[in-house]
Short mmCIF file of C-alpha atoms in Angstrom, two decimals:
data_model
loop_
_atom_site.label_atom_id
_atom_site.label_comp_id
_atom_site.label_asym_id
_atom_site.label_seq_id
_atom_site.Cartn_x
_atom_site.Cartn_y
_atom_site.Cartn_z
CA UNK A 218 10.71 -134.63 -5.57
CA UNK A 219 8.14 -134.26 -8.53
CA UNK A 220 5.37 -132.34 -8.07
CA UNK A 221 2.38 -131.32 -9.54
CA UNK A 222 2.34 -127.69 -10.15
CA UNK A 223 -1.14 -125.10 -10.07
CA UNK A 224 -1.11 -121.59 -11.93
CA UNK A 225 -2.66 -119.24 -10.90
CA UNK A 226 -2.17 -119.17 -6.93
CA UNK A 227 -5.16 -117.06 -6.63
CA UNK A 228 -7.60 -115.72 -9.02
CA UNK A 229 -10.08 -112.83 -8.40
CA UNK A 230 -13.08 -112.89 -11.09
CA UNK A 231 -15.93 -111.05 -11.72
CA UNK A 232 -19.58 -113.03 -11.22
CA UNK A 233 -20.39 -114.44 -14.76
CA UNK A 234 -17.37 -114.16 -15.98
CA UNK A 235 -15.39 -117.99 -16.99
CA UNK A 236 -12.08 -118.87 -15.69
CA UNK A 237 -9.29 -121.40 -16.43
CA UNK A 238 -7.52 -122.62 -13.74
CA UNK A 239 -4.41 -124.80 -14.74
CA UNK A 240 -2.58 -127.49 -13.95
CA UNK A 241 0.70 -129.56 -14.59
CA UNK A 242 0.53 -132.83 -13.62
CA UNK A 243 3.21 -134.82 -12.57
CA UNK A 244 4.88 -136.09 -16.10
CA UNK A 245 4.34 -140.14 -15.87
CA UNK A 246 1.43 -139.98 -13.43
CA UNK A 247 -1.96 -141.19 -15.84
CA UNK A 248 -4.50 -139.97 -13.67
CA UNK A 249 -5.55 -136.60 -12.94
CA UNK A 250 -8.13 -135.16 -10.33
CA UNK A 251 -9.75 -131.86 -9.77
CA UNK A 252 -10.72 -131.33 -6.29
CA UNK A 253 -11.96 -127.95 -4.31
CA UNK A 254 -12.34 -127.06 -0.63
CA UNK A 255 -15.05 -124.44 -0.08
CA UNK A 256 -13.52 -122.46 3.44
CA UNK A 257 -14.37 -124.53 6.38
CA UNK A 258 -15.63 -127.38 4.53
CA UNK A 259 -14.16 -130.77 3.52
CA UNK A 260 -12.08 -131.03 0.39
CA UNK A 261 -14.62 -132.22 -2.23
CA UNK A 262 -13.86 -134.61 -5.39
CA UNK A 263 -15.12 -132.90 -8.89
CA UNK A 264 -13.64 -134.94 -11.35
CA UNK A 265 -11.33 -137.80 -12.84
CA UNK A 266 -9.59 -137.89 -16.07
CA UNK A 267 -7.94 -140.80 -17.53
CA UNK A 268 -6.97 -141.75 -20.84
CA UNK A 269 -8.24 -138.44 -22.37
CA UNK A 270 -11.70 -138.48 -20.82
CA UNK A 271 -13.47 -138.07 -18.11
CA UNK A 272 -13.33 -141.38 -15.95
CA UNK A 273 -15.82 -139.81 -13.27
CA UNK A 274 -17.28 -136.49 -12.15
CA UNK A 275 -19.51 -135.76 -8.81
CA UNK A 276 -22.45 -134.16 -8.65
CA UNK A 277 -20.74 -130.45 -8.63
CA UNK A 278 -19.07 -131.16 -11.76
CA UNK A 279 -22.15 -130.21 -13.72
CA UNK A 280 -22.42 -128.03 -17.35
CA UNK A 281 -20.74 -125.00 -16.08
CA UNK A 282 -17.76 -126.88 -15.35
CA UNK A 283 -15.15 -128.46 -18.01
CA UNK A 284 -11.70 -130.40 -18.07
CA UNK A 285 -9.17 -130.45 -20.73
CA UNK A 286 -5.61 -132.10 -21.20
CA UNK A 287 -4.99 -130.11 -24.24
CA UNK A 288 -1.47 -130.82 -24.95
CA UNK A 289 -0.57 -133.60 -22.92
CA UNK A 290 1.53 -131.69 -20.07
CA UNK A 291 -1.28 -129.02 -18.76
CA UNK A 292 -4.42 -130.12 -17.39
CA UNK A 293 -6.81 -127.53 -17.13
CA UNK A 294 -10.38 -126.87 -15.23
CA UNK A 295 -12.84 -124.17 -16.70
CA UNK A 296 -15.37 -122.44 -15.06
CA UNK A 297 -18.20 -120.97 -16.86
CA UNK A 298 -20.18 -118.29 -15.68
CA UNK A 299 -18.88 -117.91 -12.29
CA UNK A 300 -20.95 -117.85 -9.48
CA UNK A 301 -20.33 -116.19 -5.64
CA UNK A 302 -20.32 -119.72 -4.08
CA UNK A 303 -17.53 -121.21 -6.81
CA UNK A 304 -14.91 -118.93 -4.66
CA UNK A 305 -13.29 -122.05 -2.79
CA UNK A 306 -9.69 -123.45 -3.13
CA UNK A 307 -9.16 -125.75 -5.76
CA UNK A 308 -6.60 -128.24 -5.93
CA UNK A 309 -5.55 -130.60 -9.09
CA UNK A 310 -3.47 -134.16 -8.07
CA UNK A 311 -2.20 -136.93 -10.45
CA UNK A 312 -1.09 -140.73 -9.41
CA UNK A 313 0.84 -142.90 -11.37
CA UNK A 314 -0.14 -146.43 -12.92
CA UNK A 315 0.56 -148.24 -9.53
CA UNK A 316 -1.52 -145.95 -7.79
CA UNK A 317 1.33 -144.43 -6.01
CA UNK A 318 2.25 -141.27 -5.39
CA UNK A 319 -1.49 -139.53 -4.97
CA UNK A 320 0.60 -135.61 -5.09
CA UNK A 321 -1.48 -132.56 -5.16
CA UNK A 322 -1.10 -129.27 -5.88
CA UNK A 323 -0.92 -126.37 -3.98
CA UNK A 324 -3.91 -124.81 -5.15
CA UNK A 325 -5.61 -121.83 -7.06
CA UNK A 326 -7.82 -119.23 -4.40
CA UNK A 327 -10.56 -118.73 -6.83
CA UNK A 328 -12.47 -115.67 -5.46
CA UNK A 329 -15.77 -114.64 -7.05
CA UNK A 330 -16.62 -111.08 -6.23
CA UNK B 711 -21.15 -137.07 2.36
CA UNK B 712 -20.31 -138.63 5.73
CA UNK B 713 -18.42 -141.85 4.32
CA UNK B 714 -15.35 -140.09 6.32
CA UNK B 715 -15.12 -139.12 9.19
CA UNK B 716 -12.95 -136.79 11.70
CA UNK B 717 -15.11 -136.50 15.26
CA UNK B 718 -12.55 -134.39 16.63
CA UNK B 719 -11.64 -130.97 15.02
CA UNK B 720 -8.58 -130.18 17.07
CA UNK B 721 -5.99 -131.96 18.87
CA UNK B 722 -3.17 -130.52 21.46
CA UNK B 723 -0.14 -132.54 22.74
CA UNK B 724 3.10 -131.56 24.45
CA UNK B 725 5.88 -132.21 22.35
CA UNK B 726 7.92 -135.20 22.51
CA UNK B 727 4.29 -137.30 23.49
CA UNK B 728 2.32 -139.31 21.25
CA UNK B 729 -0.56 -137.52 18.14
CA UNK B 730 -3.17 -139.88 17.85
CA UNK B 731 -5.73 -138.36 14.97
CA UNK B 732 -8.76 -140.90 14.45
CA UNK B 733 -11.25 -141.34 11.43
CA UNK B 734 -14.15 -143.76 10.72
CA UNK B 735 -15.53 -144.58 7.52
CA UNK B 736 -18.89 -145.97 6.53
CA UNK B 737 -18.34 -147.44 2.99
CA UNK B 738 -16.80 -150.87 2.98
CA UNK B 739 -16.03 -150.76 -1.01
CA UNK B 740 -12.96 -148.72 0.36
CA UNK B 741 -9.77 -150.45 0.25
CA UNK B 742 -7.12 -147.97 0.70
CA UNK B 743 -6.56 -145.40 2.81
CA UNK B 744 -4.49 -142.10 2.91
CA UNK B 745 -3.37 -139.49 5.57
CA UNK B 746 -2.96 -135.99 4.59
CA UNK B 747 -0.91 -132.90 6.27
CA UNK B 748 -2.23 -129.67 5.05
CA UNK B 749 -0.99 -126.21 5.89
CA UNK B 750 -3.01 -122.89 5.39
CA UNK B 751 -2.89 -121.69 1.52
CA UNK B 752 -1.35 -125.22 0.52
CA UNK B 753 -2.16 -128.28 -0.81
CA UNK B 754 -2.20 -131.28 1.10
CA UNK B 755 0.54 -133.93 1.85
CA UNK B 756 0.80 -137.09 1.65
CA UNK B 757 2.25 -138.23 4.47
CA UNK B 758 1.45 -142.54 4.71
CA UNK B 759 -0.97 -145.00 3.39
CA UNK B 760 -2.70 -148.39 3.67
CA UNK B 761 -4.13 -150.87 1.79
CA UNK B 762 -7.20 -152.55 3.72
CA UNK B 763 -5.25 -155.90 2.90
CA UNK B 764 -2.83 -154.73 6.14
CA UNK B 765 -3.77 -153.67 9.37
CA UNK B 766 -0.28 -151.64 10.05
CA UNK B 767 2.25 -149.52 8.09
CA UNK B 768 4.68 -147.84 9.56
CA UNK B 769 6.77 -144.78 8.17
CA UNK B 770 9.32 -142.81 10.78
CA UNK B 771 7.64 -141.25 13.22
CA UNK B 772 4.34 -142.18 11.60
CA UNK B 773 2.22 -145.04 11.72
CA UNK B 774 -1.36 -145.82 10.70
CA UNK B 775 -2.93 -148.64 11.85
CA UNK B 776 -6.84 -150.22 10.03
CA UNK B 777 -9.45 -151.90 12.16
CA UNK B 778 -11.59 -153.08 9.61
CA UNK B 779 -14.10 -155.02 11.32
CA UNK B 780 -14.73 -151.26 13.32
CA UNK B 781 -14.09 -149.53 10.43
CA UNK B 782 -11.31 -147.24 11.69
CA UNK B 783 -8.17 -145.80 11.28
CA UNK B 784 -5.44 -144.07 12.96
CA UNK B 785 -2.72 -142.18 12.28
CA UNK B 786 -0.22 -142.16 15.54
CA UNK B 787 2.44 -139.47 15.07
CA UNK B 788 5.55 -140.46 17.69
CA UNK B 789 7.62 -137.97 19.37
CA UNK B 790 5.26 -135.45 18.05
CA UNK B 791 7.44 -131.87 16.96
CA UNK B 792 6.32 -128.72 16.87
CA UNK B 793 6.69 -128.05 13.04
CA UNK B 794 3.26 -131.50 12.93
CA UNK B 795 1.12 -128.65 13.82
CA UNK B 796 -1.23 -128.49 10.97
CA UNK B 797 -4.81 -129.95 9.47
CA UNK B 798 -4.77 -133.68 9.48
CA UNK B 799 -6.76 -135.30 6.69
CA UNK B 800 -8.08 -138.92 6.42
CA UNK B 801 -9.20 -139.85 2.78
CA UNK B 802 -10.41 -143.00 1.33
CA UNK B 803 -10.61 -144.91 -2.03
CA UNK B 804 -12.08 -147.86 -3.71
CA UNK B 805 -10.35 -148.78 -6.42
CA UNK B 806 -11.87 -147.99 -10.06
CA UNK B 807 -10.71 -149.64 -13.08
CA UNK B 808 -11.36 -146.20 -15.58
CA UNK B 809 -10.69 -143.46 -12.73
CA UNK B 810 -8.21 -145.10 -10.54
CA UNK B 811 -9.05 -143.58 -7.04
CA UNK B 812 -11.48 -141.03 -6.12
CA UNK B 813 -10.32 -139.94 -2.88
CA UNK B 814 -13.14 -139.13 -0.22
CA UNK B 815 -12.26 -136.44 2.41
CA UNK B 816 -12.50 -136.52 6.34
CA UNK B 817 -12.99 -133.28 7.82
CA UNK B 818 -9.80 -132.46 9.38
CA UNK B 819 -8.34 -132.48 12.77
CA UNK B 820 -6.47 -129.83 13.85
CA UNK B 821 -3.29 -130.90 15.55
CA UNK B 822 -1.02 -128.22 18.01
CA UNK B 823 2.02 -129.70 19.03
CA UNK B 824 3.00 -127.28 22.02
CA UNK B 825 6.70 -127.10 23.12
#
């Protein structure tokens, strides 16, 4: 069964500091998500790549966040800057061109401390 | 962001009886529809979908049926098993030609299956 695979499991960083949290998607899927689920809330949509770009962001993906698919297998999100309330779980899926097979990860414990 | 929704948090059955989780959803741009499993520390699941162009698909043991007209789903898990027991996630999507599908999140239902 592919699957999408998430390095670190869990990451423990310093306020202000900037972390990369990365991702391997699955290898045919073309579309690739970063989501996060603050504890107790609702899994949350940042951002969708596609094609190189990004296809859409929400309104948490702003300038202290970035995505990069820097050599066509990883897929990674940084953090700038980190803030206490950017400790959450965050999880990075793909889908294929049929829009089958929505996989995620199993996610990167960012903790801000 | 209440385009999703869970109403009920938690759900216990006996094993061997029917799981019905429920989820409502406000947006009519969606057209497809997802259930998630999710276990503490992991990523979710996929366990079935639908595409608002049915009203039933049917997997095993699971089954998710769309009301459009009401705007609700439901995902009926039969003979529930002990090793269901986890965070049951509803998540919708409209389709986008550039991002392909933004999923948006229910809250979860907690399901105990006892024995």
């Amino acid at each position: 069964e592919p699957e999408v695979t998430q390095t670190p499991s869990h990451q423990v960083t310093q306020m202000g500091q900037e972390v990369i949290l990365r991702c391997v998607p699955i290898s045919n899927h073309l579309y690739f998500y970063w989501y996060r689920q603050i504890l107790g809330q609702k899994v949350e949509f940042l951002v969708s790549f596609y094609n190189n770009e990004i296809s859409e962001k929400s309104e948490i993906f702003d300038d202290q966040f970035s995505v990069e698919r820097p050599d066509g297998s990883n897929f990674t999100l940084k953090i700038r800057s980190t803030k206490l309330e950017d400790s959450a779980m965050y999880f990075c899926a793909s889908m294929g061109p049929a829009r089958d097979g929505y996989t995620f990860g199993s996610g990167t414990r960012l903790t801000v401390v | 962001d209440q385009q999703v929704k869970q109403n009920s948090p938690s759900l216990s059955v006996q094993e061997g009886r029917i799981s019905i989780l429920n989820c409502d959803y406000t947006n009519s741009m969606f057209d497809y529809f997802l259930w998630y499993k999710k276990y503490p520390a992991e990523g979710p699941t996929f366990l079935i979908s639908i595409s608002s162009i049915k009203d039933k698909n049917e997997d095993g043991r699971f089954t998710v049926f769309l009301n459009k007209s009401a705007k609700h789903l439901s995902l009926h898990i039969v003979p529930s098993q002990p090793g269901d027991s986890a965070v049951y996630f509803c998540a919708a999507s409209a389709v986008r030609e550039t991002s392909g599908s933004r999923l948006t999140f229910g809250e979860g239902t907690q399901l105990t299956v006892n024995p």
